[in-house]
Tab-separated table of N, CA and C in Angstrom:
chain	number	residue	atom	x	y	z
A	1	UNK	N	-30.043	-7.215	7.397
A	1	UNK	CA	-29.754	-6.385	6.303
A	1	UNK	C	-27.800	-6.106	6.267
A	2	UNK	N	-27.154	-6.220	5.379
A	2	UNK	CA	-25.940	-5.969	5.519
A	2	UNK	C	-25.771	-4.414	4.620
A	3	UNK	N	-24.833	-3.928	5.337
A	3	UNK	CA	-24.617	-2.448	4.618
A	3	UNK	C	-23.230	-2.369	3.949
A	4	UNK	N	-23.673	-1.943	2.760
A	4	UNK	CA	-22.802	-1.341	1.537
A	4	UNK	C	-21.662	-0.952	1.974
A	5	UNK	N	-20.900	-0.768	0.904
A	5	UNK	CA	-19.038	-0.392	1.151
A	5	UNK	C	-19.620	1.170	1.703
A	6	UNK	N	-18.528	1.713	2.254
A	6	UNK	CA	-18.637	3.182	2.745
A	6	UNK	C	-17.441	3.903	2.474
A	7	UNK	N	-17.698	5.006	2.273
A	7	UNK	CA	-16.417	6.172	1.991
A	7	UNK	C	-16.258	7.170	2.647
A	8	UNK	N	-15.428	7.258	3.387
A	8	UNK	CA	-15.029	8.257	4.358
A	8	UNK	C	-13.833	9.083	3.474
A	9	UNK	N	-13.873	10.332	3.477
A	9	UNK	CA	-13.036	11.305	3.036
A	9	UNK	C	-12.129	12.019	4.098
A	10	UNK	N	-10.855	11.828	4.006
A	10	UNK	CA	-9.957	12.544	5.272
A	10	UNK	C	-9.482	14.039	4.474
A	11	UNK	N	-10.118	14.866	5.167
A	11	UNK	CA	-9.855	16.252	4.550
A	11	UNK	C	-8.510	16.967	5.219
A	12	UNK	N	-7.794	16.760	4.140
A	12	UNK	CA	-6.435	17.562	4.232
A	12	UNK	C	-6.063	18.165	3.203
A	13	UNK	N	-7.064	19.256	2.732
A	13	UNK	CA	-7.036	20.001	1.484
A	13	UNK	C	-6.526	19.135	0.032
A	14	UNK	N	-5.131	19.749	-0.295
A	14	UNK	CA	-5.044	19.041	-1.585
A	14	UNK	C	-4.318	17.588	-1.038
A	15	UNK	N	-3.975	17.406	0.116
A	15	UNK	CA	-3.405	16.266	0.279
A	15	UNK	C	-4.586	14.909	1.052
A	16	UNK	N	-5.760	15.046	0.907
A	16	UNK	CA	-7.166	14.570	1.175
A	16	UNK	C	-6.952	13.556	0.313
A	17	UNK	N	-7.758	12.247	0.907
A	17	UNK	CA	-7.756	11.224	0.098
A	17	UNK	C	-9.162	10.453	0.832
A	18	UNK	N	-9.722	9.556	-0.360
A	18	UNK	CA	-10.861	8.507	0.321
A	18	UNK	C	-10.412	7.370	0.513
A	19	UNK	N	-11.058	6.860	1.791
A	19	UNK	CA	-11.005	5.486	2.272
A	19	UNK	C	-12.285	4.737	2.130
A	20	UNK	N	-12.079	3.878	1.426
A	20	UNK	CA	-13.164	2.807	1.096
A	20	UNK	C	-13.070	1.877	1.839
A	21	UNK	N	-14.089	1.639	2.389
A	21	UNK	CA	-14.435	0.235	3.580
A	21	UNK	C	-15.582	-0.515	3.169
A	22	UNK	N	-15.446	-1.711	3.411
A	22	UNK	CA	-16.574	-2.742	2.852
A	22	UNK	C	-16.100	-4.228	2.408
A	23	UNK	N	-16.929	-4.974	2.542
A	23	UNK	CA	-16.705	-6.251	1.673
A	23	UNK	C	-16.707	-6.455	0.475
A	24	UNK	N	-15.511	-7.251	-0.224
A	24	UNK	CA	-15.721	-7.359	-1.638
A	24	UNK	C	-15.321	-6.160	-2.621
A	25	UNK	N	-14.329	-5.367	-1.736
A	25	UNK	CA	-13.705	-4.436	-2.482
A	25	UNK	C	-12.615	-4.556	-3.409
A	26	UNK	N	-11.824	-5.659	-3.394
A	26	UNK	CA	-10.860	-5.901	-3.895
A	26	UNK	C	-10.947	-6.258	-5.471
A	27	UNK	N	-12.045	-6.964	-5.635
A	27	UNK	CA	-12.391	-7.136	-7.128
A	27	UNK	C	-12.852	-5.634	-7.966
A	28	UNK	N	-12.835	-4.895	-7.298
A	28	UNK	CA	-13.217	-3.490	-7.564
A	28	UNK	C	-12.256	-2.122	-7.461
A	29	UNK	N	-11.130	-2.922	-6.838
A	29	UNK	CA	-10.091	-2.114	-6.709
A	29	UNK	C	-10.004	-1.435	-7.758
A	30	UNK	N	-9.727	-1.632	-9.421
A	30	UNK	CA	-9.341	-0.934	-10.160
A	30	UNK	C	-10.310	0.229	-10.567
A	31	UNK	N	-11.578	0.141	-10.449
A	31	UNK	CA	-12.465	1.337	-10.512
A	31	UNK	C	-12.236	2.057	-9.237
A	32	UNK	N	-12.277	1.699	-8.197
A	32	UNK	CA	-11.952	2.639	-7.066
A	32	UNK	C	-10.637	3.515	-7.031
A	33	UNK	N	-9.618	2.720	-7.739
A	33	UNK	CA	-8.248	3.382	-7.504
A	33	UNK	C	-7.998	4.315	-8.954
A	34	UNK	N	-8.548	4.005	-10.123
A	34	UNK	CA	-8.257	4.343	-11.122
A	34	UNK	C	-8.234	6.005	-11.209
A	35	UNK	N	-9.132	6.734	-10.541
A	35	UNK	CA	-8.734	8.178	-10.376
A	35	UNK	C	-7.502	8.828	-9.829
A	36	UNK	N	-6.706	7.843	-9.044
A	36	UNK	CA	-5.550	8.322	-8.421
A	36	UNK	C	-4.293	8.238	-8.836
A	37	UNK	N	-4.392	7.463	-10.298
A	37	UNK	CA	-3.430	7.044	-10.950
A	37	UNK	C	-3.037	8.241	-11.932
A	38	UNK	N	-1.933	8.574	-11.787
A	38	UNK	CA	-1.399	9.849	-12.864
A	38	UNK	C	-0.972	9.103	-14.059
A	39	UNK	N	-0.453	8.141	-14.398
A	39	UNK	CA	-0.382	7.030	-15.701
A	39	UNK	C	-0.779	5.942	-15.069
A	40	UNK	N	-1.034	5.195	-16.339
A	40	UNK	CA	-1.712	3.497	-15.552
A	40	UNK	C	-0.764	2.872	-15.489
A	41	UNK	N	-0.101	2.992	-14.688
A	41	UNK	CA	1.263	2.025	-14.082
A	41	UNK	C	1.489	2.421	-12.665
A	42	UNK	N	1.546	0.574	-12.242
A	42	UNK	CA	1.779	0.661	-10.700
A	42	UNK	C	2.354	-0.441	-10.361
A	43	UNK	N	3.313	-0.161	-9.223
A	43	UNK	CA	4.174	-1.613	-8.515
A	43	UNK	C	3.242	-1.735	-7.440
A	44	UNK	N	3.063	-2.933	-7.055
A	44	UNK	CA	2.709	-3.511	-5.823
A	44	UNK	C	3.421	-4.087	-5.206
A	45	UNK	N	3.568	-3.737	-3.931
A	45	UNK	CA	4.885	-4.231	-3.148
A	45	UNK	C	3.632	-4.958	-2.014
A	46	UNK	N	4.065	-6.209	-1.874
A	46	UNK	CA	3.356	-7.208	-0.820
A	46	UNK	C	4.321	-8.261	-0.338
A	47	UNK	N	4.038	-9.050	0.219
A	47	UNK	CA	4.647	-10.370	0.953
A	47	UNK	C	4.206	-11.500	0.472
A	48	UNK	N	4.876	-12.474	0.554
A	48	UNK	CA	4.536	-13.784	-0.200
A	48	UNK	C	3.271	-14.215	0.425
A	49	UNK	N	2.958	-14.107	1.758
A	49	UNK	CA	1.856	-14.600	2.490
A	49	UNK	C	0.817	-14.020	2.012
A	50	UNK	N	0.718	-12.813	1.925
A	50	UNK	CA	-0.652	-12.004	1.187
A	50	UNK	C	-0.672	-12.030	-0.118
A	51	UNK	N	0.379	-12.115	-0.959
A	51	UNK	CA	0.380	-12.207	-2.119
A	51	UNK	C	-0.378	-13.462	-2.725
A	52	UNK	N	0.146	-14.615	-2.000
A	52	UNK	CA	-0.948	-15.945	-2.376
A	52	UNK	C	-2.123	-15.716	-2.391
A	53	UNK	N	-2.798	-14.643	-1.419
A	53	UNK	CA	-4.229	-14.839	-1.244
A	53	UNK	C	-4.901	-13.276	-2.264
A	54	UNK	N	-4.062	-12.572	-2.298
A	54	UNK	CA	-4.522	-11.262	-2.939
A	54	UNK	C	-4.198	-10.477	-4.034
A	55	UNK	N	-2.939	-10.960	-4.318
A	55	UNK	CA	-2.048	-10.141	-5.535
A	55	UNK	C	-2.854	-10.360	-6.750
A	56	UNK	N	-3.334	-11.691	-7.345
A	56	UNK	CA	-4.073	-11.821	-8.484
A	56	UNK	C	-4.987	-11.373	-8.661
A	57	UNK	N	-6.107	-11.042	-7.884
A	57	UNK	CA	-7.392	-10.313	-7.895
A	57	UNK	C	-7.134	-8.816	-7.661
A	58	UNK	N	-6.160	-8.302	-7.312
A	58	UNK	CA	-5.918	-7.022	-7.256
A	58	UNK	C	-5.302	-6.442	-8.685
A	59	UNK	N	-4.426	-7.207	-9.370
A	59	UNK	CA	-3.678	-7.419	-10.541
A	59	UNK	C	-4.831	-7.193	-11.376
A	60	UNK	N	-5.585	-8.103	-11.582
A	60	UNK	CA	-6.695	-8.403	-12.326
A	60	UNK	C	-7.964	-7.228	-12.494
A	61	UNK	N	-8.149	-6.715	-11.193
A	61	UNK	CA	-8.815	-5.528	-11.287
A	61	UNK	C	-8.309	-4.334	-11.928
A	62	UNK	N	-6.918	-4.091	-11.638
A	62	UNK	CA	-6.449	-2.948	-11.806
A	62	UNK	C	-5.921	-3.302	-13.645
A	63	UNK	N	-6.191	-4.400	-14.158
A	63	UNK	CA	-5.872	-4.597	-15.941
A	63	UNK	C	-7.223	-4.286	-16.145
A	64	UNK	N	-8.231	-4.819	-15.501
A	64	UNK	CA	-9.323	-4.226	-15.981
A	64	UNK	C	-9.773	-2.813	-16.208
A	65	UNK	N	-9.214	-2.222	-15.458
A	65	UNK	CA	-9.452	-0.598	-15.392
A	65	UNK	C	-8.268	-0.060	-16.258
A	66	UNK	N	-7.372	-0.606	-17.046
A	66	UNK	CA	-6.466	-0.157	-17.991
A	66	UNK	C	-5.111	0.043	-16.921
A	67	UNK	N	-5.109	-0.532	-16.046
A	67	UNK	CA	-3.843	-0.153	-15.634
A	67	UNK	C	-2.628	-1.520	-15.204
A	68	UNK	N	-1.450	-1.118	-15.989
A	68	UNK	CA	-0.799	-2.283	-15.991
A	68	UNK	C	0.247	-2.408	-14.610
A	69	UNK	N	0.285	-3.446	-13.976
A	69	UNK	CA	0.942	-3.431	-12.517
A	69	UNK	C	1.984	-4.496	-12.654
A	70	UNK	N	3.268	-4.526	-11.992
A	70	UNK	CA	4.286	-5.298	-11.609
A	70	UNK	C	3.969	-5.509	-10.153
A	71	UNK	N	4.911	-6.778	-9.595
A	71	UNK	CA	4.625	-6.843	-8.162
A	71	UNK	C	5.966	-7.076	-7.662
A	72	UNK	N	6.158	-6.731	-6.424
A	72	UNK	CA	7.318	-6.503	-5.707
A	72	UNK	C	7.230	-7.508	-4.311
A	73	UNK	N	7.605	-8.562	-4.215
A	73	UNK	CA	7.396	-9.139	-3.078
A	73	UNK	C	8.735	-8.853	-2.007
A	74	UNK	N	8.231	-8.714	-0.747
A	74	UNK	CA	9.398	-8.419	0.427
A	74	UNK	C	9.018	-9.639	1.331
A	75	UNK	N	10.265	-9.866	2.152
A	75	UNK	CA	9.802	-10.766	3.209
A	75	UNK	C	8.616	-10.484	4.075
A	76	UNK	N	8.138	-11.569	4.621
A	76	UNK	CA	7.260	-11.175	5.454
A	76	UNK	C	7.712	-11.066	7.071
A	77	UNK	N	7.384	-10.061	7.699
A	77	UNK	CA	7.373	-10.020	9.342
A	77	UNK	C	8.200	-8.746	9.677
A	78	UNK	N	8.202	-8.141	10.904
A	78	UNK	CA	8.983	-6.866	11.244
A	78	UNK	C	10.144	-6.916	11.020
A	79	UNK	N	10.694	-8.065	11.410
A	79	UNK	CA	12.526	-8.175	11.342
A	79	UNK	C	12.665	-7.420	9.815
A	80	UNK	N	12.035	-7.686	8.938
A	80	UNK	CA	12.351	-7.179	7.604
A	80	UNK	C	12.085	-5.583	7.206
A	81	UNK	N	11.673	-4.862	8.283
A	81	UNK	CA	11.199	-3.679	8.133
A	81	UNK	C	12.723	-2.708	8.175
A	82	UNK	N	13.487	-2.579	7.411
A	82	UNK	CA	14.798	-2.332	7.529
A	82	UNK	C	15.327	-1.337	6.453
A	83	UNK	N	16.576	-0.908	6.716
A	83	UNK	CA	17.210	-0.088	5.774
A	83	UNK	C	17.652	-0.862	4.650
A	84	UNK	N	17.927	-2.272	4.643
A	84	UNK	CA	18.131	-3.072	3.475
A	84	UNK	C	17.009	-3.880	2.833
A	85	UNK	N	16.033	-3.790	3.324
A	85	UNK	CA	14.867	-4.154	2.821
A	85	UNK	C	14.279	-3.034	1.710
A	86	UNK	N	14.476	-1.649	2.384
A	86	UNK	CA	14.174	-0.487	2.099
A	86	UNK	C	14.896	-0.034	0.418
A	87	UNK	N	16.275	-0.520	1.019
A	87	UNK	CA	17.099	-0.495	-0.220
A	87	UNK	C	16.831	-1.405	-1.196
A	88	UNK	N	16.623	-2.458	-1.003
A	88	UNK	CA	16.020	-3.247	-2.194
A	88	UNK	C	14.809	-2.843	-2.974
A	89	UNK	N	13.954	-2.310	-2.412
A	89	UNK	CA	12.772	-1.892	-2.852
A	89	UNK	C	13.131	-0.936	-3.757
A	90	UNK	N	13.833	0.087	-3.339
A	90	UNK	CA	14.441	1.230	-4.246
A	90	UNK	C	15.095	0.933	-5.458
A	91	UNK	N	16.345	-0.359	-5.303
A	91	UNK	CA	16.786	-0.587	-6.214
A	91	UNK	C	16.035	-1.291	-7.301
A	92	UNK	N	14.848	-2.131	-6.963
A	92	UNK	CA	13.920	-2.874	-7.777
A	92	UNK	C	13.007	-1.607	-8.772
A	93	UNK	N	12.767	-0.619	-8.027
A	93	UNK	CA	12.077	0.503	-8.502
A	93	UNK	C	13.133	1.017	-9.770
A	94	UNK	N	14.552	1.304	-9.463
A	94	UNK	CA	15.017	1.929	-10.541
A	94	UNK	C	15.195	1.008	-11.492
A	95	UNK	N	15.380	-0.297	-11.239
A	95	UNK	CA	15.681	-1.536	-12.202
A	95	UNK	C	14.297	-1.406	-13.120
A	96	UNK	N	13.163	-1.256	-12.730
A	96	UNK	CA	12.074	-1.259	-13.524
A	96	UNK	C	11.909	0.055	-14.197
A	97	UNK	N	12.509	0.744	-13.908
A	97	UNK	CA	12.412	2.253	-14.617
A	97	UNK	C	10.979	2.786	-14.178
A	98	UNK	N	10.800	2.735	-12.898
A	98	UNK	CA	9.354	3.536	-12.440
A	98	UNK	C	9.877	4.807	-12.452
A	99	UNK	N	8.904	5.555	-12.795
A	99	UNK	CA	8.837	7.175	-12.858
A	99	UNK	C	8.249	7.693	-11.598
A	100	UNK	N	8.456	8.803	-11.588
A	100	UNK	CA	7.582	9.528	-10.485
A	100	UNK	C	6.143	9.834	-10.719
A	101	UNK	N	5.578	9.702	-11.754
A	101	UNK	CA	4.143	9.104	-12.040
A	101	UNK	C	3.712	7.811	-12.090
A	102	UNK	N	4.571	6.879	-11.503
A	102	UNK	CA	4.238	5.700	-11.412
A	102	UNK	C	3.455	5.471	-9.826
A	103	UNK	N	2.742	4.840	-9.701
A	103	UNK	CA	1.701	4.746	-8.403
A	103	UNK	C	2.065	3.176	-7.595
A	104	UNK	N	2.944	3.436	-6.325
A	104	UNK	CA	3.302	2.464	-5.558
A	104	UNK	C	1.751	2.029	-4.627
A	105	UNK	N	1.693	0.967	-4.706
A	105	UNK	CA	0.785	0.212	-4.187
A	105	UNK	C	1.006	-0.897	-3.071
A	106	UNK	N	0.598	-0.441	-1.986
A	106	UNK	CA	1.241	-1.443	-0.675
A	106	UNK	C	-0.175	-2.521	-0.335
A	107	UNK	N	0.091	-3.393	-0.492
A	107	UNK	CA	-0.739	-4.475	-0.240
A	107	UNK	C	-0.349	-5.495	0.759
A	108	UNK	N	-0.885	-5.468	2.055
A	108	UNK	CA	-0.683	-5.890	3.161
A	108	UNK	C	-0.861	-5.320	4.543
A	109	UNK	N	0.001	-5.746	5.553
A	109	UNK	CA	-0.402	-5.243	6.989
A	109	UNK	C	0.514	-4.069	7.022
A	110	UNK	N	0.849	-3.813	8.556
A	110	UNK	CA	1.357	-2.524	8.519
A	110	UNK	C	2.890	-2.498	8.169
A	111	UNK	N	3.461	-3.504	8.094
A	111	UNK	CA	5.150	-3.586	7.744
A	111	UNK	C	5.042	-3.191	6.288
A	112	UNK	N	4.325	-3.786	5.707
A	112	UNK	CA	4.355	-3.423	3.845
A	112	UNK	C	3.750	-2.064	3.909
A	113	UNK	N	2.682	-1.598	4.258
A	113	UNK	CA	2.557	-0.229	4.120
A	113	UNK	C	3.394	0.707	4.510
A	114	UNK	N	3.984	0.553	5.880
A	114	UNK	CA	5.033	1.209	6.331
A	114	UNK	C	6.388	1.432	5.323
A	115	UNK	N	6.862	0.551	5.183
A	115	UNK	CA	7.883	0.234	4.279
A	115	UNK	C	7.396	1.108	2.545
A	116	UNK	N	6.726	0.507	2.264
A	116	UNK	CA	6.322	1.047	0.723
A	116	UNK	C	5.909	2.575	1.043
A	117	UNK	N	5.259	2.772	1.745
A	117	UNK	CA	5.088	4.142	2.072
A	117	UNK	C	6.131	5.281	2.170
A	118	UNK	N	7.179	4.510	2.807
A	118	UNK	CA	8.312	5.331	2.737
A	118	UNK	C	9.075	5.340	1.929
A	119	UNK	N	8.997	4.105	1.096
A	119	UNK	CA	9.730	4.264	-0.577
A	119	UNK	C	9.186	4.974	-1.298
A	120	UNK	N	7.840	5.110	-1.240
A	120	UNK	CA	7.025	6.011	-2.353
A	120	UNK	C	7.284	7.651	-1.832
A	121	UNK	N	7.575	7.875	-0.636
A	121	UNK	CA	7.917	9.417	0.078
A	121	UNK	C	9.431	9.833	-0.891
A	122	UNK	N	9.988	8.806	-0.800
A	122	UNK	CA	11.511	9.313	-1.014
A	122	UNK	C	12.171	8.959	-2.465
A	123	UNK	N	10.928	7.857	-3.202
A	123	UNK	CA	11.664	7.769	-4.678
A	123	UNK	C	11.479	8.843	-5.503
A	124	UNK	N	12.298	9.398	-5.939
A	124	UNK	CA	12.301	10.253	-6.827
A	124	UNK	C	11.809	11.342	-6.386
A	125	UNK	N	11.697	11.725	-5.158
A	125	UNK	CA	11.155	12.859	-4.066
A	125	UNK	C	9.922	12.801	-4.072
A	126	UNK	N	9.225	11.490	-4.342
A	126	UNK	CA	7.591	11.349	-3.950
A	126	UNK	C	6.872	10.755	-5.094
A	127	UNK	N	6.451	9.681	-4.715
A	127	UNK	CA	5.720	9.014	-6.000
A	127	UNK	C	4.033	8.842	-5.611
A	128	UNK	N	3.136	8.681	-6.327
A	128	UNK	CA	1.772	8.450	-5.691
A	128	UNK	C	2.007	7.289	-4.933
A	129	UNK	N	0.963	7.311	-3.830
A	129	UNK	CA	0.904	6.126	-3.071
A	129	UNK	C	-0.628	5.583	-2.758
A	130	UNK	N	-0.759	4.178	-2.721
A	130	UNK	CA	-1.680	3.867	-2.545
A	130	UNK	C	-1.767	2.740	-1.234
A	131	UNK	N	-2.699	2.653	-0.171
A	131	UNK	CA	-2.653	1.652	0.644
A	131	UNK	C	-4.008	0.728	0.581
A	132	UNK	N	-3.591	-0.747	0.360
A	132	UNK	CA	-4.646	-1.598	0.613
A	132	UNK	C	-4.264	-2.839	1.892
A	133	UNK	N	-4.695	-2.192	2.703
A	133	UNK	CA	-4.115	-2.908	4.035
A	133	UNK	C	-5.056	-4.252	4.272
A	134	UNK	N	-4.517	-5.392	4.940
A	134	UNK	CA	-5.024	-6.644	4.804
A	134	UNK	C	-5.161	-7.402	6.191
A	135	UNK	N	-4.801	-6.447	7.152
A	135	UNK	CA	-5.044	-6.858	8.572
A	135	UNK	C	-5.862	-5.692	9.403
A	136	UNK	N	-6.281	-6.103	10.336
A	136	UNK	CA	-7.090	-5.196	11.047
A	136	UNK	C	-6.284	-4.171	11.546
A	137	UNK	N	-5.158	-4.207	12.144
A	137	UNK	CA	-4.597	-3.122	12.913
A	137	UNK	C	-4.137	-2.099	11.784
A	138	UNK	N	-3.619	-2.629	10.603
A	138	UNK	CA	-3.315	-1.867	9.379
A	138	UNK	C	-4.677	-1.180	8.745
A	139	UNK	N	-5.665	-1.709	8.844
A	139	UNK	CA	-6.830	-1.006	8.136
A	139	UNK	C	-7.164	0.118	9.163
A	140	UNK	N	-7.214	-0.184	10.552
A	140	UNK	CA	-7.659	0.884	11.421
A	140	UNK	C	-6.626	1.770	11.812
A	141	UNK	N	-5.421	1.815	11.359
A	141	UNK	CA	-4.297	2.572	12.091
A	141	UNK	C	-3.485	2.973	10.954
A	142	UNK	N	-2.470	2.156	10.769
A	142	UNK	CA	-1.218	2.403	10.045
A	142	UNK	C	-1.354	2.696	8.370
A	143	UNK	N	-2.686	2.187	7.837
A	143	UNK	CA	-2.839	2.757	6.575
A	143	UNK	C	-3.400	4.131	6.496
A	144	UNK	N	-4.177	4.618	7.551
A	144	UNK	CA	-4.393	6.131	7.436
A	144	UNK	C	-3.401	6.892	8.416
A	145	UNK	N	-3.404	8.213	7.939
A	145	UNK	CA	-2.555	9.083	8.504
A	145	UNK	C	-1.322	9.555	8.041
A	146	UNK	N	-0.769	8.991	7.127
A	146	UNK	CA	0.455	8.907	6.474
A	146	UNK	C	1.740	8.762	7.418
A	147	UNK	N	1.335	7.856	8.316
A	147	UNK	CA	2.613	7.492	8.895
A	147	UNK	C	3.445	6.477	8.019
A	148	UNK	N	4.823	6.632	7.743
A	148	UNK	CA	5.676	5.756	6.862
A	148	UNK	C	6.848	5.598	7.849
A	149	UNK	N	7.544	4.590	7.865
A	149	UNK	CA	9.092	4.279	8.471
A	149	UNK	C	9.446	3.176	8.261
A	150	UNK	N	10.622	2.999	8.707
A	150	UNK	CA	11.083	1.745	8.790
A	150	UNK	C	12.128	1.865	10.102
A	151	UNK	N	12.455	0.489	10.615
A	151	UNK	CA	13.105	0.445	12.091
A	151	UNK	C	14.273	0.611	11.923
A	152	UNK	N	15.040	0.983	13.285
A	152	UNK	CA	16.774	0.968	13.115
A	152	UNK	C	17.009	-0.021	14.262
A	153	UNK	N	18.199	-0.437	14.323
A	153	UNK	CA	18.285	-1.275	15.478
A	153	UNK	C	18.209	-0.589	16.871
A	154	UNK	N	18.291	0.815	16.993
A	154	UNK	CA	18.014	1.686	18.190
A	154	UNK	C	16.471	1.933	18.545
A	155	UNK	N	15.933	1.465	17.489
A	155	UNK	CA	14.215	1.922	17.666
A	155	UNK	C	13.573	1.877	16.591
A	156	UNK	N	12.365	1.162	16.896
A	156	UNK	CA	11.037	1.318	16.037
A	156	UNK	C	10.430	2.785	15.481
A	157	UNK	N	10.384	2.311	14.242
A	157	UNK	CA	10.101	3.485	13.204
A	157	UNK	C	10.641	4.822	13.531
A	158	UNK	N	11.836	4.653	13.656
A	158	UNK	CA	12.900	5.781	13.889
A	158	UNK	C	13.215	6.543	12.499
A	159	UNK	N	12.931	5.784	11.558
A	159	UNK	CA	13.230	6.716	10.034
A	159	UNK	C	11.969	6.592	9.278
A	160	UNK	N	11.559	7.892	8.946
A	160	UNK	CA	10.326	7.752	8.192
A	160	UNK	C	10.023	9.318	7.832
A	161	UNK	N	8.856	9.141	7.301
A	161	UNK	CA	8.355	10.648	6.790
A	161	UNK	C	6.647	10.316	7.093
A	162	UNK	N	6.113	11.649	7.164
A	162	UNK	CA	4.624	11.405	6.932
A	162	UNK	C	4.521	11.803	5.215
A	163	UNK	N	3.518	10.870	4.623
A	163	UNK	CA	3.269	10.819	3.407
A	163	UNK	C	2.327	10.190	3.355
A	164	UNK	N	1.154	11.097	2.689
A	164	UNK	CA	-0.276	10.616	2.599
A	164	UNK	C	-0.548	9.683	1.306
A	165	UNK	N	-1.310	8.847	1.607
A	165	UNK	CA	-1.695	7.953	0.444
A	165	UNK	C	-2.679	8.511	-0.202
A	166	UNK	N	-2.763	8.137	-1.696
A	166	UNK	CA	-3.840	8.960	-2.551
A	166	UNK	C	-5.433	8.091	-2.289
A	167	UNK	N	-5.311	6.984	-1.827
A	167	UNK	CA	-6.580	6.381	-1.564
A	167	UNK	C	-6.119	5.040	-0.553
A	168	UNK	N	-7.050	4.527	0.130
A	168	UNK	CA	-6.877	3.546	0.746
A	168	UNK	C	-8.322	2.649	0.640
A	169	UNK	N	-7.995	1.302	0.696
A	169	UNK	CA	-9.197	0.320	0.176
A	169	UNK	C	-9.280	-0.613	1.230
A	170	UNK	N	-10.291	-0.753	2.405
A	170	UNK	CA	-10.000	-1.837	3.457
A	170	UNK	C	-11.033	-2.430	2.883
A	171	UNK	N	-10.831	-3.776	2.119
A	171	UNK	CA	-11.762	-4.775	1.857
A	171	UNK	C	-11.747	-6.176	3.297
A	172	UNK	N	-13.114	-6.108	3.831
A	172	UNK	CA	-12.933	-6.589	5.234
A	172	UNK	C	-13.111	-7.965	4.798
A	173	UNK	N	-13.033	-8.564	3.474
A	173	UNK	CA	-12.832	-9.921	3.340
A	173	UNK	C	-11.273	-10.282	3.401
A	174	UNK	N	-10.801	-9.447	3.528
A	174	UNK	CA	-8.996	-9.900	3.743
A	174	UNK	C	-8.903	-10.393	5.155
A	175	UNK	N	-9.735	-10.094	5.902
A	175	UNK	CA	-9.611	-10.256	7.545
A	175	UNK	C	-10.113	-11.718	7.912
A	176	UNK	N	-10.639	-12.607	6.694
A	176	UNK	CA	-11.054	-13.788	6.674
A	176	UNK	C	-9.971	-14.724	6.949
A	177	UNK	N	-8.895	-14.431	6.396
A	177	UNK	CA	-7.446	-15.236	6.062
A	177	UNK	C	-6.540	-15.042	7.271
A	178	UNK	N	-7.182	-14.172	8.254
A	178	UNK	CA	-6.130	-13.849	9.629
A	178	UNK	C	-6.268	-15.018	10.252
A	179	UNK	N	-5.450	-15.297	11.409
A	179	UNK	CA	-5.538	-16.391	12.268
A	179	UNK	C	-6.684	-15.578	13.638
A	180	UNK	N	-7.327	-16.069	14.284
A	180	UNK	CA	-8.416	-15.706	14.858
A	180	UNK	C	-7.573	-14.763	16.261
A	181	UNK	N	-6.388	-15.271	16.467
A	181	UNK	CA	-5.567	-14.299	17.536
A	181	UNK	C	-5.084	-13.306	17.253
A	182	UNK	N	-4.975	-12.901	15.886
A	182	UNK	CA	-4.715	-11.635	15.405
A	182	UNK	C	-5.740	-10.652	15.283
A	183	UNK	N	-7.164	-11.136	15.104
A	183	UNK	CA	-8.240	-10.250	15.158
A	183	UNK	C	-8.694	-10.036	16.439
């Protein structure tokens, strides 16, 4: 017998949020995330590796829920969790005329989640933020607790903010594309 999806509520008063955990959640993401949107517009931040597997299903699900989305890809890897990449994300948000009510969705591992979350925390003094972690470590650690940051040449995660997501969706099926060593 397989257990169905689970919902865990993080109790932080007005900053609380649900975490949805289970297999096959990406095709249902629109339905699970829709209550978190102030307006039906999202910008999805991901990297080319993750986007090749999961961007289309996420966008399709959001579209079915009436949420328009744009995608913004950043380079893959810890080496890109930098001020330069953050500046690029902020510039692209400005160019796309993202508003404070636009929801930023992080689709990827810890680097994507940390960088996108920090961008959400500082863009127009804060925009709604959703985590869709695709690695085991991101699902059990970096996507929860609101830890967002970028690295500095003098230290890891030295520039950041605590900024809680509105929702977290941990689709266990995303772990199937990870190398065995990463699991």
